[in-house]
Every structure is written in structure tokens, then in C-alpha cells.
Coordinates of C-alpha atoms and ligand atoms in Angstrom, one line a residue:
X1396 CA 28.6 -18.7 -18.5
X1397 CA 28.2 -19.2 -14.7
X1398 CA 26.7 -22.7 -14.1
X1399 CA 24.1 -23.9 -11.4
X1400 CA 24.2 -27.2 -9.7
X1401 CA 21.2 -28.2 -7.8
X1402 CA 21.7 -31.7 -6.4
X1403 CA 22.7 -33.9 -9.2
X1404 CA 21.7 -31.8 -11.9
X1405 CA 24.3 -28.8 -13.7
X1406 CA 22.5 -25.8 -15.3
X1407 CA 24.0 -23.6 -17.4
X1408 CA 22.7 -20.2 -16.7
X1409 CA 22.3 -17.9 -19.8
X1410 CA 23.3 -14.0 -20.4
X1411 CA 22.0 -11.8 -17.7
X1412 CA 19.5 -14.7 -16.7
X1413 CA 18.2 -15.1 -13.1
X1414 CA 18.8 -18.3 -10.8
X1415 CA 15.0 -18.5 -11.3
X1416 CA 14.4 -18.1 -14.6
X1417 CA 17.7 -20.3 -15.2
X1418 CA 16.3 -23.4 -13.1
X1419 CA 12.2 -22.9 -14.6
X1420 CA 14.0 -22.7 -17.9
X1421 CA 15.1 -26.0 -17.1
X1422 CA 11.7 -27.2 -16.0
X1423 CA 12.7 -26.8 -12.3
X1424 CA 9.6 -25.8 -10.5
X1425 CA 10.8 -23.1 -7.7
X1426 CA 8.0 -20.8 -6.0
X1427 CA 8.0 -17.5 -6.6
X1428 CA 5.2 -14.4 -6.3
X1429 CA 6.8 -10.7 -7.3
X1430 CA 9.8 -12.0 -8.8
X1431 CA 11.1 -8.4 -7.8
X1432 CA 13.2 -9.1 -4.3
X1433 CA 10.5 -8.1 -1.9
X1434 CA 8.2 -10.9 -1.2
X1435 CA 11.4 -13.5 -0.4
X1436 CA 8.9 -15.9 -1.8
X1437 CA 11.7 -17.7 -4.0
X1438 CA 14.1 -18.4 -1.2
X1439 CA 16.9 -20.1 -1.9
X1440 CA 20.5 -22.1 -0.2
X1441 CA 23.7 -21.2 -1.4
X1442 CA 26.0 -24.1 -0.8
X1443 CA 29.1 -22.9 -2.5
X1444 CA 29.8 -19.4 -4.7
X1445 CA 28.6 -16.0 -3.9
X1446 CA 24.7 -15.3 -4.8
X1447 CA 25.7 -11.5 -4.6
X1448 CA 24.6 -8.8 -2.2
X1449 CA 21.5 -7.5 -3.7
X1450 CA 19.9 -11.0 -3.5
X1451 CA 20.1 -10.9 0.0
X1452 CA 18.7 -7.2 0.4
X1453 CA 16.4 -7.2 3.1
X1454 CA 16.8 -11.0 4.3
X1455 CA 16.8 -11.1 8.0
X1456 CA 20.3 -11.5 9.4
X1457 CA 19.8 -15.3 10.9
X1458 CA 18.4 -15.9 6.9
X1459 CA 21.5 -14.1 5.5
X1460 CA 24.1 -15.9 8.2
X1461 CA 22.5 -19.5 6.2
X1462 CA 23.1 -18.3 2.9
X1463 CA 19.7 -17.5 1.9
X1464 CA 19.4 -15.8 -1.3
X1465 CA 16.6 -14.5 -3.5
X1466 CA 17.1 -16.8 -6.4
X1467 CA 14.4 -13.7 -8.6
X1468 CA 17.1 -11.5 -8.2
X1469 CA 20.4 -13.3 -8.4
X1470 CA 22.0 -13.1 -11.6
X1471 CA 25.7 -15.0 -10.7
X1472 CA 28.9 -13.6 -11.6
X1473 CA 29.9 -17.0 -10.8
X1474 CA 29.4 -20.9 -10.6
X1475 CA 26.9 -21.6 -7.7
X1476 CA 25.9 -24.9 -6.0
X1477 CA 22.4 -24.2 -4.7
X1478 CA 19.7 -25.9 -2.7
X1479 CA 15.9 -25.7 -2.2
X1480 CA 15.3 -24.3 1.2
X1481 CA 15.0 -26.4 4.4
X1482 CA 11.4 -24.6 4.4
X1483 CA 10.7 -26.1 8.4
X1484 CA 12.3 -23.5 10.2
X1485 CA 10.2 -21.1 8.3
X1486 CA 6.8 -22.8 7.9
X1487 CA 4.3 -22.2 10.1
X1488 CA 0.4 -23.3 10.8
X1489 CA -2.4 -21.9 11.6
X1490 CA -6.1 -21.3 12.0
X1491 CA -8.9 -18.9 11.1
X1492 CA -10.4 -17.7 14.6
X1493 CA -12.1 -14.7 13.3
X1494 CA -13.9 -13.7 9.7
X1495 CA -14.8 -10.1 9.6
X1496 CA -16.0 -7.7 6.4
X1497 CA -13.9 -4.9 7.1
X1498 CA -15.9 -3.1 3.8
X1499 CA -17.6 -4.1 0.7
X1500 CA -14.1 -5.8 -0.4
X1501 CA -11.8 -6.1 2.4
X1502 CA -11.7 -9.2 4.6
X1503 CA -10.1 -8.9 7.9
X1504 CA -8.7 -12.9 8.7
X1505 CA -7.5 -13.4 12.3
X1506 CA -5.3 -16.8 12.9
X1507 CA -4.4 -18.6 15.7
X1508 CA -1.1 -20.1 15.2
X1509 CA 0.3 -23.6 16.1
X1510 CA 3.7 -21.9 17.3
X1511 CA 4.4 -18.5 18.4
X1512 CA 5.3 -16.3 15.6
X1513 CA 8.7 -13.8 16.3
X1514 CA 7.3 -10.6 14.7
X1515 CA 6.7 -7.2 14.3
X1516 CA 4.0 -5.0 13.0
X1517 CA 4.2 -4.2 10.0
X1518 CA 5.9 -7.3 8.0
X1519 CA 4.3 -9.4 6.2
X1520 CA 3.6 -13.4 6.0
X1521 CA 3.9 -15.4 2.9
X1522 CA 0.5 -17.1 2.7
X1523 CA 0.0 -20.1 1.0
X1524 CA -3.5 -20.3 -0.1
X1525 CA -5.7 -23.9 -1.0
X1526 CA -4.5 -24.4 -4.1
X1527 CA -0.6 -24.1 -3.6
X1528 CA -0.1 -20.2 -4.3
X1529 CA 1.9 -18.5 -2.5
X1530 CA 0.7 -14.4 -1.8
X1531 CA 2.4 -11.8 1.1
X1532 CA -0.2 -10.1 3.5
X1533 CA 0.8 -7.8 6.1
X1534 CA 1.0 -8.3 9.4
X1535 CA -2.2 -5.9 11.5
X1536 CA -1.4 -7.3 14.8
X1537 CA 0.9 -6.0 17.3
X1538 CA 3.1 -8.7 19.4
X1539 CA 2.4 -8.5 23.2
X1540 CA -1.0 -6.9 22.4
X1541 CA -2.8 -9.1 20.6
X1542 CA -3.2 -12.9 20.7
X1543 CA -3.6 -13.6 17.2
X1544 CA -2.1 -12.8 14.0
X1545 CA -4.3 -10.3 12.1
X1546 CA -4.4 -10.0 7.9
X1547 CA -6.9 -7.2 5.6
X1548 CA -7.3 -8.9 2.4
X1549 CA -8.7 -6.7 -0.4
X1550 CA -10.7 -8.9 -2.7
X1551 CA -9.2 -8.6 -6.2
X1552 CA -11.2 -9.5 -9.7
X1553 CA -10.1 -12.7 -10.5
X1554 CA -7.9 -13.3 -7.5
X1555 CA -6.8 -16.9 -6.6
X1556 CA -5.7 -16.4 -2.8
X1557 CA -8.3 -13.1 -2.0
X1558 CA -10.9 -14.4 -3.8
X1559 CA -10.5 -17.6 -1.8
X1560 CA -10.0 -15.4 1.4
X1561 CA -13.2 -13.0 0.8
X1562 CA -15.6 -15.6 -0.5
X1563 CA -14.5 -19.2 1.2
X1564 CA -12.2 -18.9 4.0
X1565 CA -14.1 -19.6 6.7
X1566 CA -13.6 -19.8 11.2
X1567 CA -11.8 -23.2 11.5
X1568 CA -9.7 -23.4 8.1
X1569 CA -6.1 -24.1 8.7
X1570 CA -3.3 -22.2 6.5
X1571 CA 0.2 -22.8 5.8
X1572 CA 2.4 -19.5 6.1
X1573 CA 6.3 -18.7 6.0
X1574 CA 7.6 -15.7 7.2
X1575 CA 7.9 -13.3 9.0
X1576 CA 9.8 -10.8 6.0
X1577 CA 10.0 -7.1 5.5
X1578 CA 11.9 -4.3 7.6
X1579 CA 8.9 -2.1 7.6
X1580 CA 8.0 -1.7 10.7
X1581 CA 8.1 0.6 13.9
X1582 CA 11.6 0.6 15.7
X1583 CA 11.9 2.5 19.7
X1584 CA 14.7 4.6 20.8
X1585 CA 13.4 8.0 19.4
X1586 CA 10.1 8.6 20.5
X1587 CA 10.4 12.0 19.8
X1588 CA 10.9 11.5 16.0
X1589 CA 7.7 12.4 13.9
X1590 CA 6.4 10.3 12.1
X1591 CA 4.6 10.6 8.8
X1592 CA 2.5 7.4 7.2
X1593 CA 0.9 7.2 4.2
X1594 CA -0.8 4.2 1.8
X1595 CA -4.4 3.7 -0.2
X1596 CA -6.4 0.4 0.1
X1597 CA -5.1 -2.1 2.4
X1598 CA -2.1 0.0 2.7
X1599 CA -3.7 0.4 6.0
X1600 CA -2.9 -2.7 7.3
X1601 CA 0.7 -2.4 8.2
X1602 CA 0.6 1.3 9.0
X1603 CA -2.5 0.2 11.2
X1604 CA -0.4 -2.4 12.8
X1605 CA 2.8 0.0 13.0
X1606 CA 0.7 3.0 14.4
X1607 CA -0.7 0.8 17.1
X1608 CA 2.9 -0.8 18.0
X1609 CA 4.0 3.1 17.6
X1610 CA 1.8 4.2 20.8
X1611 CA 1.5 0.8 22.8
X1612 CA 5.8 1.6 23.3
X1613 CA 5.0 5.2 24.4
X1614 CA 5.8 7.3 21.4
X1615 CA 5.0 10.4 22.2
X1616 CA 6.3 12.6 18.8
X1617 CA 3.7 13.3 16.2
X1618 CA 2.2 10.8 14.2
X1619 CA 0.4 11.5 10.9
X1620 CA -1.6 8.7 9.1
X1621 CA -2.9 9.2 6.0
X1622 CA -5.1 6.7 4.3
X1623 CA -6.6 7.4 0.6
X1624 CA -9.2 5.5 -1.2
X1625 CA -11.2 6.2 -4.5
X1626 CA -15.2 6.9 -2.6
X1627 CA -15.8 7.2 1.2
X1628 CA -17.4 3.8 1.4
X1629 CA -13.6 2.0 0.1
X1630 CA -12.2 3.4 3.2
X1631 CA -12.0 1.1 6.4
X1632 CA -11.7 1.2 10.6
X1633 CA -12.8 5.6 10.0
X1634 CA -14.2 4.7 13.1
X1635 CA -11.6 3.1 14.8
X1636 CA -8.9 5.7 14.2
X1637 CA -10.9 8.4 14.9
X1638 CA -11.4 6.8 18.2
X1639 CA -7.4 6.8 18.4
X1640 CA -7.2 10.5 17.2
X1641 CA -9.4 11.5 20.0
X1642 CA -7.7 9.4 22.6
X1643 CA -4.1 10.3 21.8
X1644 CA -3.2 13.5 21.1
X1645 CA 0.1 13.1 19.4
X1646 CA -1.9 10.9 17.0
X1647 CA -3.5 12.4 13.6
X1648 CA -5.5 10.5 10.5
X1649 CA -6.4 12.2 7.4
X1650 CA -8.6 9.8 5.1
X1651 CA -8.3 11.2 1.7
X1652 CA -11.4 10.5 -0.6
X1653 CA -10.6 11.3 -5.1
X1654 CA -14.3 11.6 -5.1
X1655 CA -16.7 13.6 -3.1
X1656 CA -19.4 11.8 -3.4
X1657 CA -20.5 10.1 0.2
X1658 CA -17.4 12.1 1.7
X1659 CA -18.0 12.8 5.5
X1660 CA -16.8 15.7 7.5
X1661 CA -13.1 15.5 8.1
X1662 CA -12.1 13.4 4.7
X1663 CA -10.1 15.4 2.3
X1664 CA -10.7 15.1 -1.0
X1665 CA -8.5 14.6 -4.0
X1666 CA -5.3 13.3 -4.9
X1667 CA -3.9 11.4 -1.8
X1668 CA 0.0 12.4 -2.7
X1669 CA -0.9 15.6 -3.5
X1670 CA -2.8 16.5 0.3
X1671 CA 0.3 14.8 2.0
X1672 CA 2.6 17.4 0.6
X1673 CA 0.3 20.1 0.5
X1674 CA -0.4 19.7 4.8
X1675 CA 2.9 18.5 5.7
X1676 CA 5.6 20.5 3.7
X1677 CA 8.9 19.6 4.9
X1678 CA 9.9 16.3 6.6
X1679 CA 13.8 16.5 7.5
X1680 CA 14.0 14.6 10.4
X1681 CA 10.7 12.7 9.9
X1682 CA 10.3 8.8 10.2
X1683 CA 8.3 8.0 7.2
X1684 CA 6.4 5.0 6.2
X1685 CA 4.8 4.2 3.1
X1686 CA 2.4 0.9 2.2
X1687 CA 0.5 -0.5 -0.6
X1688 CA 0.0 0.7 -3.9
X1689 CA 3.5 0.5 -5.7
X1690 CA 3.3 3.5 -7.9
X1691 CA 2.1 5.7 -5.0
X1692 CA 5.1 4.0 -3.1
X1693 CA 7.3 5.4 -5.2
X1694 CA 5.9 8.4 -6.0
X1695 CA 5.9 9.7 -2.4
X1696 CA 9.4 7.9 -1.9
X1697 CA 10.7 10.6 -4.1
X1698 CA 8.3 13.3 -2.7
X1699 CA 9.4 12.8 0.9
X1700 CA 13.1 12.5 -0.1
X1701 CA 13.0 15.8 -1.7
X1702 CA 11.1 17.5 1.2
X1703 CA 14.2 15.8 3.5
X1704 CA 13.6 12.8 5.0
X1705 CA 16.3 10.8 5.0
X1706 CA 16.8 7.9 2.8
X1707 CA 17.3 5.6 5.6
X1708 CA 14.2 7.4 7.6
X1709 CA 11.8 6.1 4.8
X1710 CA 10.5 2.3 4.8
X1711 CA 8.6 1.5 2.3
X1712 CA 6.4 -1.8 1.1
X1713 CA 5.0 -2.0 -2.2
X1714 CA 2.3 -4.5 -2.8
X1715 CA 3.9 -5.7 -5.9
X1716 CA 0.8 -8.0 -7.6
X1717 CA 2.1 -11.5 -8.4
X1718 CA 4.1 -12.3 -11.6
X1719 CA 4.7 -16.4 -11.3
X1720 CA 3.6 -18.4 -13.6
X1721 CA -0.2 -19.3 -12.6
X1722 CA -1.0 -23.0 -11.5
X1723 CA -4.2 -24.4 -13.3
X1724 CA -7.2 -23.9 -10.7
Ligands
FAD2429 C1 5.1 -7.2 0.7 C2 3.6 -7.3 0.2 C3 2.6 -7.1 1.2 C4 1.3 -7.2 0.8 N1 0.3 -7.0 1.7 C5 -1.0 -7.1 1.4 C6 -2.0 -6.9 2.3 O1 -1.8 -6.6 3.5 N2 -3.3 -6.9 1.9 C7 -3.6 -7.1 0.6 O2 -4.8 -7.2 0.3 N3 -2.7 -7.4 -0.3 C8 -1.4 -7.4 0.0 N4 -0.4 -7.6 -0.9 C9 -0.8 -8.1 -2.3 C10 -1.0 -9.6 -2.2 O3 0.2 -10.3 -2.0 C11 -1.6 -10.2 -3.5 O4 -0.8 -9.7 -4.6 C12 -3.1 -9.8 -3.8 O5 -3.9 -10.3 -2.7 C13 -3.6 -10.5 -5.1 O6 -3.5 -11.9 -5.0 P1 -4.6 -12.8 -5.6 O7 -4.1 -14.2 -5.6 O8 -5.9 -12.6 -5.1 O9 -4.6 -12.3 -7.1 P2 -3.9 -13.0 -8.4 O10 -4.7 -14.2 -8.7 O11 -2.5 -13.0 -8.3 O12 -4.3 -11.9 -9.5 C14 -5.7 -11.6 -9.9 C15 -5.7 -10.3 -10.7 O13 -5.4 -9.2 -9.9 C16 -4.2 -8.5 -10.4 N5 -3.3 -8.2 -9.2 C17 -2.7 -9.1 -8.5 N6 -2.0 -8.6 -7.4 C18 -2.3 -7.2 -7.5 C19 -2.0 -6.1 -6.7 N7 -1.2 -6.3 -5.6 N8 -2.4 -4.9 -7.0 C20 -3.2 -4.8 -8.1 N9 -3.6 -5.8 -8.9 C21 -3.2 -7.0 -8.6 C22 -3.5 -9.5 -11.3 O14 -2.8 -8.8 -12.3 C23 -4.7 -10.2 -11.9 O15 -5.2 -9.6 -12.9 C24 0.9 -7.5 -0.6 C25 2.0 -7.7 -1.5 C26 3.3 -7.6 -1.1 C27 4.4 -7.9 -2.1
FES2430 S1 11.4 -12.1 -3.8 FE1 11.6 -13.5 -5.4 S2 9.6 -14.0 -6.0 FE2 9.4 -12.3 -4.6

């Protein structure tokens, strides 16, 4: 069995076991949040052995050139020395400069940040809320355009870091972040390219955030955004992309509604996957981009693979909830 050596310390890693699970087994306290690769909340240093490709999916280049690994995903073929990450270079401060209720449960939180942040639209920051919890939020704002960095927080029952967000953060509270992660965003060089975007809830945020950087870089192809809640009152910023629609004509939003009831003129109603493919049909050659909830996520994956966009054409980031081990409140 492949063996683990953080600092002093050997750990013997069991049958099919992860880095992670290996070291907490051990009482080693790492930090983690999906414990599924995406939220690259459980970062870890390889010093010596080979952590494996798939726990470096998605890992920016500079991160992957370090040795960066997702220790949630790394089961090790063979014996690795490991570190804790040198978490500097990727923390970041800042501060709340703007509180806004976006609807009866989504917060929009705008920072001001000690240091520049080197972003894009569309990824996501791992916040760290007051009591040490760690929770990804996608980026809203769109570098060069806006001065701030922009989160919409949907306030979850129970939730530690959006329940703290809704109810207590307040103009003037300072956060901890890390980041910026994620590959889902808005990239130029084929303006032509239609693009298709699609998510429920919050969903919005990044495809808010990638629409915006979409335009502001003079894409001039289609752009269809689709945004689905359960009533017309869950929905957010109608007014705002309709303002959008009417000001670029390449530019279309569908909000999708399950029930009527309170539906405006405009909404469609029913099954938000279901009025995608119905309106749009085929999308070989399409850009597509798909946010939020994960079953959704991968339900239109599929859906928009078999009506031809390419595999490499479709980013995707599923708001997997998190599965580490809760911290006593
Ligand atoms: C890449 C990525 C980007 C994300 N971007 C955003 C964003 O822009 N806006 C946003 O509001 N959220 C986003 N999320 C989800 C966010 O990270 C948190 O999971 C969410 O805010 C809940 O955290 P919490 O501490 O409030 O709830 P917790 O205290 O962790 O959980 C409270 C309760 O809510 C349930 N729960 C937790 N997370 C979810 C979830 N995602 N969906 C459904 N039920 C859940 C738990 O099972 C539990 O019952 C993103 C997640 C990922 C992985
Ligand atoms: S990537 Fe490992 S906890 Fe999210």
C-alpha cells in the first residue's frame, strides 16, 4: 500500500483511499468543501511521487507547474511525500463595499480587495466565511469593467457561510478568499461562435458575469441566456437583462418559470431543460455554458452533446453543496 509522508509523519494509505481521507483518517485536519475535484478547496504540494493526472484536472497551469494536486481526488499508485500548501500566494483580503437583496433569498456581496485579483468572469473564489468554512462563489464581475469583485449568494436553510452572508455580513466586514479556480468562463478569438447559456438559481451569476465579459470584447454571434427558477418572484436582474436584450441585438434571455403563478409576459413556463431543447434544437458549432444546479448540469451536458456541441465547446460548473466534515458553530 502506497504510503504518505507529510513532514515527519508516514501514513499508510488504505485500498482505493484518497490522500484526504488517508491523512483525516489519521486525524490530520486538511480543508476541503465538495470533495469531488471542482472546488480545489483541498489543495495540496507534491514534493516527491506522482499525485496522478486527474488530481490536477482543471488546476491552472502556474498551480499544476508547483505540483499542486487535489488531495479529494488523488488515490496514489505510489508512495508520495506531500505538503500543506504555501496558501500566501493564493490568499487574498478583502472588504464588503456593497450589500444588496438581489430577491427574497439572494444577496449580491461586492468586495473591495487588498490586492488586484488576476481573473475572469465566470470562476469562482473560495470564500472563507467567519467561522473557518470554506464555500466557492462565482465570480459576477468582469475585470476592466468593474472595480470590485461581485458574489450572488442564495441563502440556504441551515447554511453556515449564506446564512452568514444573507443575514450578517454587513458594508465594512473583511473576508479571507483563495482563488481564482474554474475554466468556465468567456474566451475571444471567435466572436462569431453562438453561444448558448443556461443555469437555475444563482446559476446566473457566472453566466451574468460571462455574458457581460462576452459583449464588453465585442462578440457579435448570438447569445442565448437562459435562466430558470421555481415562481417568477425566485428569478433576479429580469430587469437588468431585459435592458441588455433590448440594447444588444445579438443578445437573447429566456427566464423559464415551473410555475405560472406571478409569471410575466415573456417568461416561459415549465421545465427549464425541456424549453432549452425545445427553442434551440441543434447546437453543432455552439459555445455552450452551463451553471449551478448539478443535476441540471449534467442533464443538459448530455442534452447539448447529443444535439452537437462539442465536448470541448461545453464548460460547465456545478454547484456541488459541501461534503466536509462540519466545524461545531
Ligand atoms: C464551483 C462552485 C461555484 C459555486 N458558486 C455559487 C454561487 O455563485 N452562488 C451560490 O449561492 N452558491 C454557489 N455555490 C454553492 C456554495 O459553494 C455553497 O455550497 C452554498 O452557498 C451553501 O453553503 P452554506 O455554507 O450556506 O451551506 P452548508 O452549511 O454547507 O449546508 C446547509 C444545508 O444546505 C445544503 N446545501 C449545501 N450546499 C448546497 C448546494 N450547493 N445546493 C443545494 N443544497 C446545498 C446542505 O446539504 C445542508 O443541508 C458554488 C459551488 C461550487 C462548487
Ligand atoms: S476539490 Fe477537493 S474538496 Fe473540492
Amino acid at each position: 500500500m502506497p504510503e504518505i509522508r507529510l513532514g515527519d509523519s508516514l501514513y499508510s494509505c488504505g485500498n482505493g483511499e484518497t490522500v484526504l481521507e488517508c491523512l483525516e483518517r489519521h486525524g490530520v485536519a486538511i480543508p476541503s468543501s465538495c470533495r469531488s475535484g471542482v472546488c480545489q478547496t483541498c489543495l495540496m504540494r507534491a514534493l516527491s511521487g506522482d499525485p496522478g493526472s486527474l488530481a490536477k484536472q482543471g488546476l491552472r497551469e502556474t498551480l499544476q507547474a508547483q505540483n499542486y494536486f487535489m488531495s479529494c481526488v488523488c488515490r496514489p499508485a505510489e508512495n508520495l511525500g506531500v505538503a500543506l500548501p504555501d496558501q500566501a500566494g493564493l490568499r487574498t483580503r478583502g472588504r464588503i463595499v456593497e450589500k444588496t437583496f438581489l430577491n427574497e433569498r439572494i444577496v449580491r456581496l461586492r468586495y473591495a480587495m487588498d490586492t488586484p485579483v488576476d481573473y475572469r468572469a465566470g470562476q469562482f473564489m473560495n470564500l472563507i466565511g467567519p467561522l473557518g468554512d470554506v464555500r466557492s462563489y462565482s465570480l459576477v464581475s468582469v475585470p476592466g469593467v468593474d472595480e470590485f469583485l461581485e458574489f450572488h449568494i442564495l441563502l440556504l436553510p441551515g447554511g453556515r457561510v449564506s446564512g452568514w452572508a444573507y443575514t450578517q455580513a454587513a458594508v465594512g466586514d473583511e473576508s479571507e478568499m483563495l482563488g481564482p479556480h474554474g475554466a468556465c468562463f468567456y474566451v475571444g478569438g471567435r466572436p462569431e461562435q453562438p453561444m448558448l447559456l443556461a443555469g437555475t438559481g444563482t446559476g446566473l451569476a457566472p453566466l451574468y458575469g460571462i455574458v457581460r465579459d462576452a459583449l464588453s470584447q465585442g462578440h457579435t454571434g448570438p447569445i442565448h441566456l437562459y435562466h430558470g427558477a421555481l415562481k417568477a418572484s425566485a428569478l433576479y436582474l429580469v430587469d437588468e437583462l431585459r435592458a441588455m436584450a433590448a440594447t444588444h441585438p445579438n443578445f437573447n434571455y429566456v427566464p423559464c418559470v415551473f410555475h405560472p403563478e406571478g409569471a410575466a409576459e415573456g417568461m416561459q413556463i415549465g421545465d427549464i431543460k425541456r424549453i432549452v431543447l425545445d427553442r434551440e434544437g441543434g447546437v453543432a458549432g455552439w459555445r455552450v455554458f452551463l451553471c449551478g444546479d448539478p443535476e441540471l448540469v449534467r442533464e443538459l451536458q448530455r442534452a447539448c452533446f447529443k444535439a452537437g456541441a462539442g465536448l470541448r465547446d461545453i464548460l460547465a460548473d456545478s454547484f456541488l453543496p459541501n461534503r466536509s466534515p462540519s466545524k461545531p458553530a
